[in-house]
Amino acid sequence: MSVNTGNWERLEGVIIAEELDPRAVAEFIVASRVVTNIDWYDRTPNLIGLTLAAQDGRLATVNDEDEIVPSTECEDFALDLSRKFEAEVMIGDIAADSLPEDADFTLPHPPSDEPTRVVELSATSESSVPLLAALEGIDLGASTLPNGWTAIYYELDADEGISPVGDFPCVVLAMSGNEFRASLMLSSDSEEWVMYNWAMSSRTIAAAHAEDRVSRQAESLVGAQEDLRQIALAVPQADEQAALNSVRLRGAPAVDGFVRALGAPTAVSEYLQRHLDVEDVPGVEIHDSRGIANAIGRSVDRLLVEPESSGSALWEAYHKVAVETPWIVRVGAGVEAVTGTALLISALRKPKGRRSGWTKFGAVVGALMVFDSVAEVSLAKYLGLRAERHRQRRNQ
């Protein structure tokens, strides 16, 4: 990931070798005077992460006047590192490979065989969670946070990667075994994700400087604390300083401290640490991964009872049209169905051997349009019936 920090571009990188000693890598970087943050995990001795800052391809470097300036060429630094440690080094788009051909790696094991517990914080409408549970095929719990955001609770297999179920941007808290981590996910592009892991060891290097002006400037440019700051600032009403203070904590105090800094209830940290099951979290509503039709019904019920929970002007407009003027939906769906059918028939009439990529694409689009038109009419009819039922209940 690259992040613009003032005039500096923040670059992420990695060193991969058969085995790496973080102290030896740090000593080499100190001598190079390149401003760098290194991070590593005890369970991955063949990998060290790098964070650097650059301007126009030149890395932030401490000069003889103790100023941080763009000086060292990124390509040169990557090549020197790879040669020194017989490693593959990747920094942004730059790569240098000095790994021996017969290099042998021990693959890391997951931190725990237990399922990973996840709490996703975002502006996702709570009324959409039943449908999300059906689409994702996993049971979800949902509750409203004091800041108006929604917390979504779920579990994943230990070796399964985390992909958010709700809206972007979101902050994802995850715990597997004793390993607690937080991520800011701005979009579906993992290059735009910011992550921090409390099981990670980290060191910011600015030549031989420590606890002074230069080291503080280096920390703001490449330090892991900056990642934690970005995560905290993404959550409305979060306490930035309390989030940064959690860097010095480990174990349960780190989980409790960071969750509290985000303004989330204590039950979130208790769920992550397996002190509470999801059904015991105060204020949570459980949504099983049942069928799509069932999920639509539950989501629509919530929207009709609590229309303010939709948080979507588009949905409100659709709801009004479907209930008050359903003929508009039927006409639109009819046009969509005719167009889709024409595309589908045109594709099917072509002999198999003469169907081009565009013809196949047209068939897929046509089928989707036909399916969508049926779904539109069904949903509009469903909304009308549900609205009528709620009117009758209110009049009783």
JSON list of N, CA and C in Angstrom, two decimals, residues 1-13 50-56 58-60 91-93 184-186 189-195 219-231 233:
[
{"chain": "A", "resi": 1, "resn": "MET", "atom": "N", "xyz": [0.86, -1.20, 0.00]},
{"chain": "A", "resi": 1, "resn": "MET", "atom": "CA", "xyz": [0.00, 0.00, 0.00]},
{"chain": "A", "resi": 1, "resn": "MET", "atom": "C", "xyz": [0.88, 1.24, 0.00]},
{"chain": "A", "resi": 2, "resn": "SER", "atom": "N", "xyz": [0.49, 2.29, -0.70]},
{"chain": "A", "resi": 2, "resn": "SER", "atom": "CA", "xyz": [1.18, 3.57, -0.65]},
{"chain": "A", "resi": 2, "resn": "SER", "atom": "C", "xyz": [0.22, 4.63, -0.17]},
{"chain": "A", "resi": 3, "resn": "VAL", "atom": "N", "xyz": [0.66, 5.44, 0.78]},
{"chain": "A", "resi": 3, "resn": "VAL", "atom": "CA", "xyz": [-0.17, 6.49, 1.36]},
{"chain": "A", "resi": 3, "resn": "VAL", "atom": "C", "xyz": [0.59, 7.80, 1.28]},
{"chain": "A", "resi": 4, "resn": "ASN", "atom": "N", "xyz": [-0.10, 8.86, 0.86]},
{"chain": "A", "resi": 4, "resn": "ASN", "atom": "CA", "xyz": [0.55, 10.16, 0.79]},
{"chain": "A", "resi": 4, "resn": "ASN", "atom": "C", "xyz": [0.54, 10.82, 2.16]},
{"chain": "A", "resi": 5, "resn": "THR", "atom": "N", "xyz": [1.71, 11.11, 2.70]},
{"chain": "A", "resi": 5, "resn": "THR", "atom": "CA", "xyz": [1.85, 11.77, 3.99]},
{"chain": "A", "resi": 5, "resn": "THR", "atom": "C", "xyz": [2.54, 13.10, 3.76]},
{"chain": "A", "resi": 6, "resn": "GLY", "atom": "N", "xyz": [1.74, 14.16, 3.57]},
{"chain": "A", "resi": 6, "resn": "GLY", "atom": "CA", "xyz": [2.33, 15.44, 3.20]},
{"chain": "A", "resi": 6, "resn": "GLY", "atom": "C", "xyz": [2.93, 15.31, 1.81]},
{"chain": "A", "resi": 7, "resn": "ASN", "atom": "N", "xyz": [4.22, 15.67, 1.70]},
{"chain": "A", "resi": 7, "resn": "ASN", "atom": "CA", "xyz": [4.93, 15.54, 0.43]},
{"chain": "A", "resi": 7, "resn": "ASN", "atom": "C", "xyz": [5.57, 14.17, 0.26]},
{"chain": "A", "resi": 8, "resn": "TRP", "atom": "N", "xyz": [5.40, 13.31, 1.25]},
{"chain": "A", "resi": 8, "resn": "TRP", "atom": "CA", "xyz": [6.01, 11.99, 1.21]},
{"chain": "A", "resi": 8, "resn": "TRP", "atom": "C", "xyz": [4.98, 10.93, 0.82]},
{"chain": "A", "resi": 9, "resn": "GLU", "atom": "N", "xyz": [5.41, 9.96, 0.06]},
{"chain": "A", "resi": 9, "resn": "GLU", "atom": "CA", "xyz": [4.58, 8.79, -0.25]},
{"chain": "A", "resi": 9, "resn": "GLU", "atom": "C", "xyz": [5.05, 7.63, 0.61]},
{"chain": "A", "resi": 10, "resn": "ARG", "atom": "N", "xyz": [4.12, 7.08, 1.37]},
{"chain": "A", "resi": 10, "resn": "ARG", "atom": "CA", "xyz": [4.46, 5.96, 2.26]},
{"chain": "A", "resi": 10, "resn": "ARG", "atom": "C", "xyz": [4.44, 4.67, 1.46]},
{"chain": "A", "resi": 11, "resn": "LEU", "atom": "N", "xyz": [5.53, 3.90, 1.51]},
{"chain": "A", "resi": 11, "resn": "LEU", "atom": "CA", "xyz": [5.65, 2.67, 0.74]},
{"chain": "A", "resi": 11, "resn": "LEU", "atom": "C", "xyz": [5.73, 1.47, 1.67]},
{"chain": "A", "resi": 12, "resn": "GLU", "atom": "N", "xyz": [5.05, 0.40, 1.29]},
{"chain": "A", "resi": 12, "resn": "GLU", "atom": "CA", "xyz": [5.11, -0.85, 2.05]},
{"chain": "A", "resi": 12, "resn": "GLU", "atom": "C", "xyz": [6.01, -1.82, 1.29]},
{"chain": "A", "resi": 13, "resn": "GLY", "atom": "N", "xyz": [6.75, -2.65, 2.03]},
{"chain": "A", "resi": 13, "resn": "GLY", "atom": "CA", "xyz": [7.62, -3.62, 1.40]},
{"chain": "A", "resi": 13, "resn": "GLY", "atom": "C", "xyz": [7.81, -4.84, 2.28]},
{"chain": "A", "resi": 50, "resn": "LEU", "atom": "N", "xyz": [8.49, -4.03, 5.78]},
{"chain": "A", "resi": 50, "resn": "LEU", "atom": "CA", "xyz": [9.17, -2.73, 5.69]},
{"chain": "A", "resi": 50, "resn": "LEU", "atom": "C", "xyz": [8.15, -1.64, 5.42]},
{"chain": "A", "resi": 51, "resn": "THR", "atom": "N", "xyz": [8.35, -0.49, 6.05]},
{"chain": "A", "resi": 51, "resn": "THR", "atom": "CA", "xyz": [7.59, 0.71, 5.70]},
{"chain": "A", "resi": 51, "resn": "THR", "atom": "C", "xyz": [8.59, 1.84, 5.51]},
{"chain": "A", "resi": 52, "resn": "LEU", "atom": "N", "xyz": [8.51, 2.51, 4.37]},
{"chain": "A", "resi": 52, "resn": "LEU", "atom": "CA", "xyz": [9.44, 3.59, 4.04]},
{"chain": "A", "resi": 52, "resn": "LEU", "atom": "C", "xyz": [8.66, 4.78, 3.51]},
{"chain": "A", "resi": 53, "resn": "ALA", "atom": "N", "xyz": [9.35, 5.91, 3.35]},
{"chain": "A", "resi": 53, "resn": "ALA", "atom": "CA", "xyz": [8.74, 7.11, 2.77]},
{"chain": "A", "resi": 53, "resn": "ALA", "atom": "C", "xyz": [9.60, 7.58, 1.60]},
{"chain": "A", "resi": 54, "resn": "ALA", "atom": "N", "xyz": [8.97, 8.05, 0.55]},
{"chain": "A", "resi": 54, "resn": "ALA", "atom": "CA", "xyz": [9.72, 8.43, -0.65]},
{"chain": "A", "resi": 54, "resn": "ALA", "atom": "C", "xyz": [9.15, 9.68, -1.30]},
{"chain": "A", "resi": 55, "resn": "GLN", "atom": "N", "xyz": [10.02, 10.35, -2.03]},
{"chain": "A", "resi": 55, "resn": "GLN", "atom": "CA", "xyz": [9.64, 11.45, -2.91]},
{"chain": "A", "resi": 55, "resn": "GLN", "atom": "C", "xyz": [10.34, 11.22, -4.24]},
{"chain": "A", "resi": 56, "resn": "ASP", "atom": "N", "xyz": [9.55, 11.09, -5.31]},
{"chain": "A", "resi": 56, "resn": "ASP", "atom": "CA", "xyz": [10.10, 10.90, -6.66]},
{"chain": "A", "resi": 56, "resn": "ASP", "atom": "C", "xyz": [11.11, 9.76, -6.72]},
{"chain": "A", "resi": 58, "resn": "ARG", "atom": "N", "xyz": [13.01, 8.57, -4.44]},
{"chain": "A", "resi": 58, "resn": "ARG", "atom": "CA", "xyz": [14.12, 8.64, -3.48]},
{"chain": "A", "resi": 58, "resn": "ARG", "atom": "C", "xyz": [13.58, 8.49, -2.06]},
{"chain": "A", "resi": 59, "resn": "LEU", "atom": "N", "xyz": [14.23, 7.64, -1.29]},
{"chain": "A", "resi": 59, "resn": "LEU", "atom": "CA", "xyz": [13.75, 7.32, 0.05]},
{"chain": "A", "resi": 59, "resn": "LEU", "atom": "C", "xyz": [14.18, 8.35, 1.08]},
{"chain": "A", "resi": 60, "resn": "ALA", "atom": "N", "xyz": [13.33, 8.54, 2.09]},
{"chain": "A", "resi": 60, "resn": "ALA", "atom": "CA", "xyz": [13.67, 9.43, 3.20]},
{"chain": "A", "resi": 60, "resn": "ALA", "atom": "C", "xyz": [14.92, 8.91, 3.89]},
{"chain": "A", "resi": 91, "resn": "ILE", "atom": "N", "xyz": [9.59, -3.50, -2.59]},
{"chain": "A", "resi": 91, "resn": "ILE", "atom": "CA", "xyz": [9.19, -2.22, -2.00]},
{"chain": "A", "resi": 91, "resn": "ILE", "atom": "C", "xyz": [8.34, -1.49, -3.04]},
{"chain": "A", "resi": 92, "resn": "GLY", "atom": "N", "xyz": [7.06, -1.36, -2.76]},
{"chain": "A", "resi": 92, "resn": "GLY", "atom": "CA", "xyz": [6.18, -0.77, -3.75]},
{"chain": "A", "resi": 92, "resn": "GLY", "atom": "C", "xyz": [6.24, -1.57, -5.05]},
{"chain": "A", "resi": 93, "resn": "ASP", "atom": "N", "xyz": [6.59, -0.91, -6.15]},
{"chain": "A", "resi": 93, "resn": "ASP", "atom": "CA", "xyz": [6.70, -1.60, -7.44]},
{"chain": "A", "resi": 93, "resn": "ASP", "atom": "C", "xyz": [8.12, -2.09, -7.72]},
{"chain": "A", "resi": 184, "resn": "LEU", "atom": "N", "xyz": [-8.27, -1.25, 8.82]},
{"chain": "A", "resi": 184, "resn": "LEU", "atom": "CA", "xyz": [-9.12, -0.26, 8.18]},
{"chain": "A", "resi": 184, "resn": "LEU", "atom": "C", "xyz": [-9.20, -0.64, 6.70]},
{"chain": "A", "resi": 185, "resn": "MET", "atom": "N", "xyz": [-10.40, -0.97, 6.24]},
{"chain": "A", "resi": 185, "resn": "MET", "atom": "CA", "xyz": [-10.59, -1.40, 4.86]},
{"chain": "A", "resi": 185, "resn": "MET", "atom": "C", "xyz": [-11.40, -0.34, 4.14]},
{"chain": "A", "resi": 186, "resn": "LEU", "atom": "N", "xyz": [-10.75, 0.38, 3.24]},
{"chain": "A", "resi": 186, "resn": "LEU", "atom": "CA", "xyz": [-11.38, 1.50, 2.56]},
{"chain": "A", "resi": 186, "resn": "LEU", "atom": "C", "xyz": [-12.17, 1.08, 1.33]},
{"chain": "A", "resi": 189, "resn": "ASP", "atom": "N", "xyz": [-10.23, -3.29, -2.60]},
{"chain": "A", "resi": 189, "resn": "ASP", "atom": "CA", "xyz": [-8.82, -3.40, -3.01]},
{"chain": "A", "resi": 189, "resn": "ASP", "atom": "C", "xyz": [-7.95, -3.51, -1.76]},
{"chain": "A", "resi": 190, "resn": "SER", "atom": "N", "xyz": [-7.34, -4.68, -1.55]},
{"chain": "A", "resi": 190, "resn": "SER", "atom": "CA", "xyz": [-6.53, -4.89, -0.34]},
{"chain": "A", "resi": 190, "resn": "SER", "atom": "C", "xyz": [-5.32, -3.96, -0.29]},
{"chain": "A", "resi": 191, "resn": "GLU", "atom": "N", "xyz": [-4.95, -3.35, -1.41]},
{"chain": "A", "resi": 191, "resn": "GLU", "atom": "CA", "xyz": [-3.86, -2.39, -1.41]},
{"chain": "A", "resi": 191, "resn": "GLU", "atom": "C", "xyz": [-4.22, -1.14, -0.62]},
{"chain": "A", "resi": 192, "resn": "GLU", "atom": "N", "xyz": [-5.51, -0.92, -0.37]},
{"chain": "A", "resi": 192, "resn": "GLU", "atom": "CA", "xyz": [-5.96, 0.25, 0.36]},
{"chain": "A", "resi": 192, "resn": "GLU", "atom": "C", "xyz": [-6.28, -0.07, 1.82]},
{"chain": "A", "resi": 193, "resn": "TRP", "atom": "N", "xyz": [-5.87, -1.24, 2.29]},
{"chain": "A", "resi": 193, "resn": "TRP", "atom": "CA", "xyz": [-6.14, -1.62, 3.66]},
{"chain": "A", "resi": 193, "resn": "TRP", "atom": "C", "xyz": [-4.97, -1.21, 4.56]},
{"chain": "A", "resi": 194, "resn": "VAL", "atom": "N", "xyz": [-5.32, -0.76, 5.75]},
{"chain": "A", "resi": 194, "resn": "VAL", "atom": "CA", "xyz": [-4.32, -0.41, 6.77]},
{"chain": "A", "resi": 194, "resn": "VAL", "atom": "C", "xyz": [-4.51, -1.39, 7.93]},
{"chain": "A", "resi": 195, "resn": "MET", "atom": "N", "xyz": [-3.43, -2.03, 8.37]},
{"chain": "A", "resi": 195, "resn": "MET", "atom": "CA", "xyz": [-3.55, -3.07, 9.39]},
{"chain": "A", "resi": 195, "resn": "MET", "atom": "C", "xyz": [-2.57, -2.86, 10.54]},
{"chain": "A", "resi": 219, "resn": "GLU", "atom": "N", "xyz": [8.92, 8.53, 13.10]},
{"chain": "A", "resi": 219, "resn": "GLU", "atom": "CA", "xyz": [7.75, 7.77, 13.54]},
{"chain": "A", "resi": 219, "resn": "GLU", "atom": "C", "xyz": [6.49, 8.25, 12.81]},
{"chain": "A", "resi": 220, "resn": "SER", "atom": "N", "xyz": [6.37, 9.57, 12.64]},
{"chain": "A", "resi": 220, "resn": "SER", "atom": "CA", "xyz": [5.19, 10.10, 11.96]},
{"chain": "A", "resi": 220, "resn": "SER", "atom": "C", "xyz": [5.20, 9.74, 10.47]},
{"chain": "A", "resi": 221, "resn": "LEU", "atom": "N", "xyz": [6.38, 9.54, 9.90]},
{"chain": "A", "resi": 221, "resn": "LEU", "atom": "CA", "xyz": [6.48, 9.20, 8.48]},
{"chain": "A", "resi": 221, "resn": "LEU", "atom": "C", "xyz": [6.22, 7.72, 8.21]},
{"chain": "A", "resi": 222, "resn": "VAL", "atom": "N", "xyz": [6.83, 6.84, 9.02]},
{"chain": "A", "resi": 222, "resn": "VAL", "atom": "CA", "xyz": [6.79, 5.41, 8.68]},
{"chain": "A", "resi": 222, "resn": "VAL", "atom": "C", "xyz": [6.38, 4.52, 9.85]},
{"chain": "A", "resi": 223, "resn": "GLY", "atom": "N", "xyz": [6.17, 5.08, 11.03]},
{"chain": "A", "resi": 223, "resn": "GLY", "atom": "CA", "xyz": [5.92, 4.25, 12.21]},
{"chain": "A", "resi": 223, "resn": "GLY", "atom": "C", "xyz": [4.60, 3.51, 12.17]},
{"chain": "A", "resi": 224, "resn": "ALA", "atom": "N", "xyz": [4.55, 2.37, 12.86]},
{"chain": "A", "resi": 224, "resn": "ALA", "atom": "CA", "xyz": [3.32, 1.57, 12.93]},
{"chain": "A", "resi": 224, "resn": "ALA", "atom": "C", "xyz": [2.22, 2.32, 13.67]},
{"chain": "A", "resi": 225, "resn": "GLN", "atom": "N", "xyz": [2.60, 3.26, 14.55]},
{"chain": "A", "resi": 225, "resn": "GLN", "atom": "CA", "xyz": [1.58, 4.03, 15.26]},
{"chain": "A", "resi": 225, "resn": "GLN", "atom": "C", "xyz": [0.72, 4.84, 14.30]},
{"chain": "A", "resi": 226, "resn": "GLU", "atom": "N", "xyz": [1.29, 5.23, 13.17]},
{"chain": "A", "resi": 226, "resn": "GLU", "atom": "CA", "xyz": [0.52, 6.00, 12.19]},
{"chain": "A", "resi": 226, "resn": "GLU", "atom": "C", "xyz": [-0.60, 5.15, 11.61]},
{"chain": "A", "resi": 227, "resn": "ASP", "atom": "N", "xyz": [-0.34, 3.84, 11.44]},
{"chain": "A", "resi": 227, "resn": "ASP", "atom": "CA", "xyz": [-1.39, 2.93, 10.97]},
{"chain": "A", "resi": 227, "resn": "ASP", "atom": "C", "xyz": [-2.53, 2.89, 11.98]},
{"chain": "A", "resi": 228, "resn": "LEU", "atom": "N", "xyz": [-2.17, 2.78, 13.26]},
{"chain": "A", "resi": 228, "resn": "LEU", "atom": "CA", "xyz": [-3.18, 2.72, 14.31]},
{"chain": "A", "resi": 228, "resn": "LEU", "atom": "C", "xyz": [-3.97, 4.03, 14.38]},
{"chain": "A", "resi": 229, "resn": "ARG", "atom": "N", "xyz": [-3.29, 5.14, 14.14]},
{"chain": "A", "resi": 229, "resn": "ARG", "atom": "CA", "xyz": [-3.96, 6.44, 14.13]},
{"chain": "A", "resi": 229, "resn": "ARG", "atom": "C", "xyz": [-5.01, 6.50, 13.01]},
{"chain": "A", "resi": 230, "resn": "GLN", "atom": "N", "xyz": [-4.64, 6.04, 11.82]},
{"chain": "A", "resi": 230, "resn": "GLN", "atom": "CA", "xyz": [-5.59, 6.04, 10.69]},
{"chain": "A", "resi": 230, "resn": "GLN", "atom": "C", "xyz": [-6.81, 5.18, 10.98]},
{"chain": "A", "resi": 231, "resn": "ILE", "atom": "N", "xyz": [-6.59, 4.02, 11.61]},
{"chain": "A", "resi": 231, "resn": "ILE", "atom": "CA", "xyz": [-7.70, 3.13, 11.93]},
{"chain": "A", "resi": 231, "resn": "ILE", "atom": "C", "xyz": [-8.65, 3.83, 12.90]},
{"chain": "A", "resi": 233, "resn": "LEU", "atom": "N", "xyz": [-9.02, 7.08, 13.55]},
{"chain": "A", "resi": 233, "resn": "LEU", "atom": "CA", "xyz": [-9.65, 8.28, 12.99]},
{"chain": "A", "resi": 233, "resn": "LEU", "atom": "C", "xyz": [-10.80, 7.96, 12.05]}
]
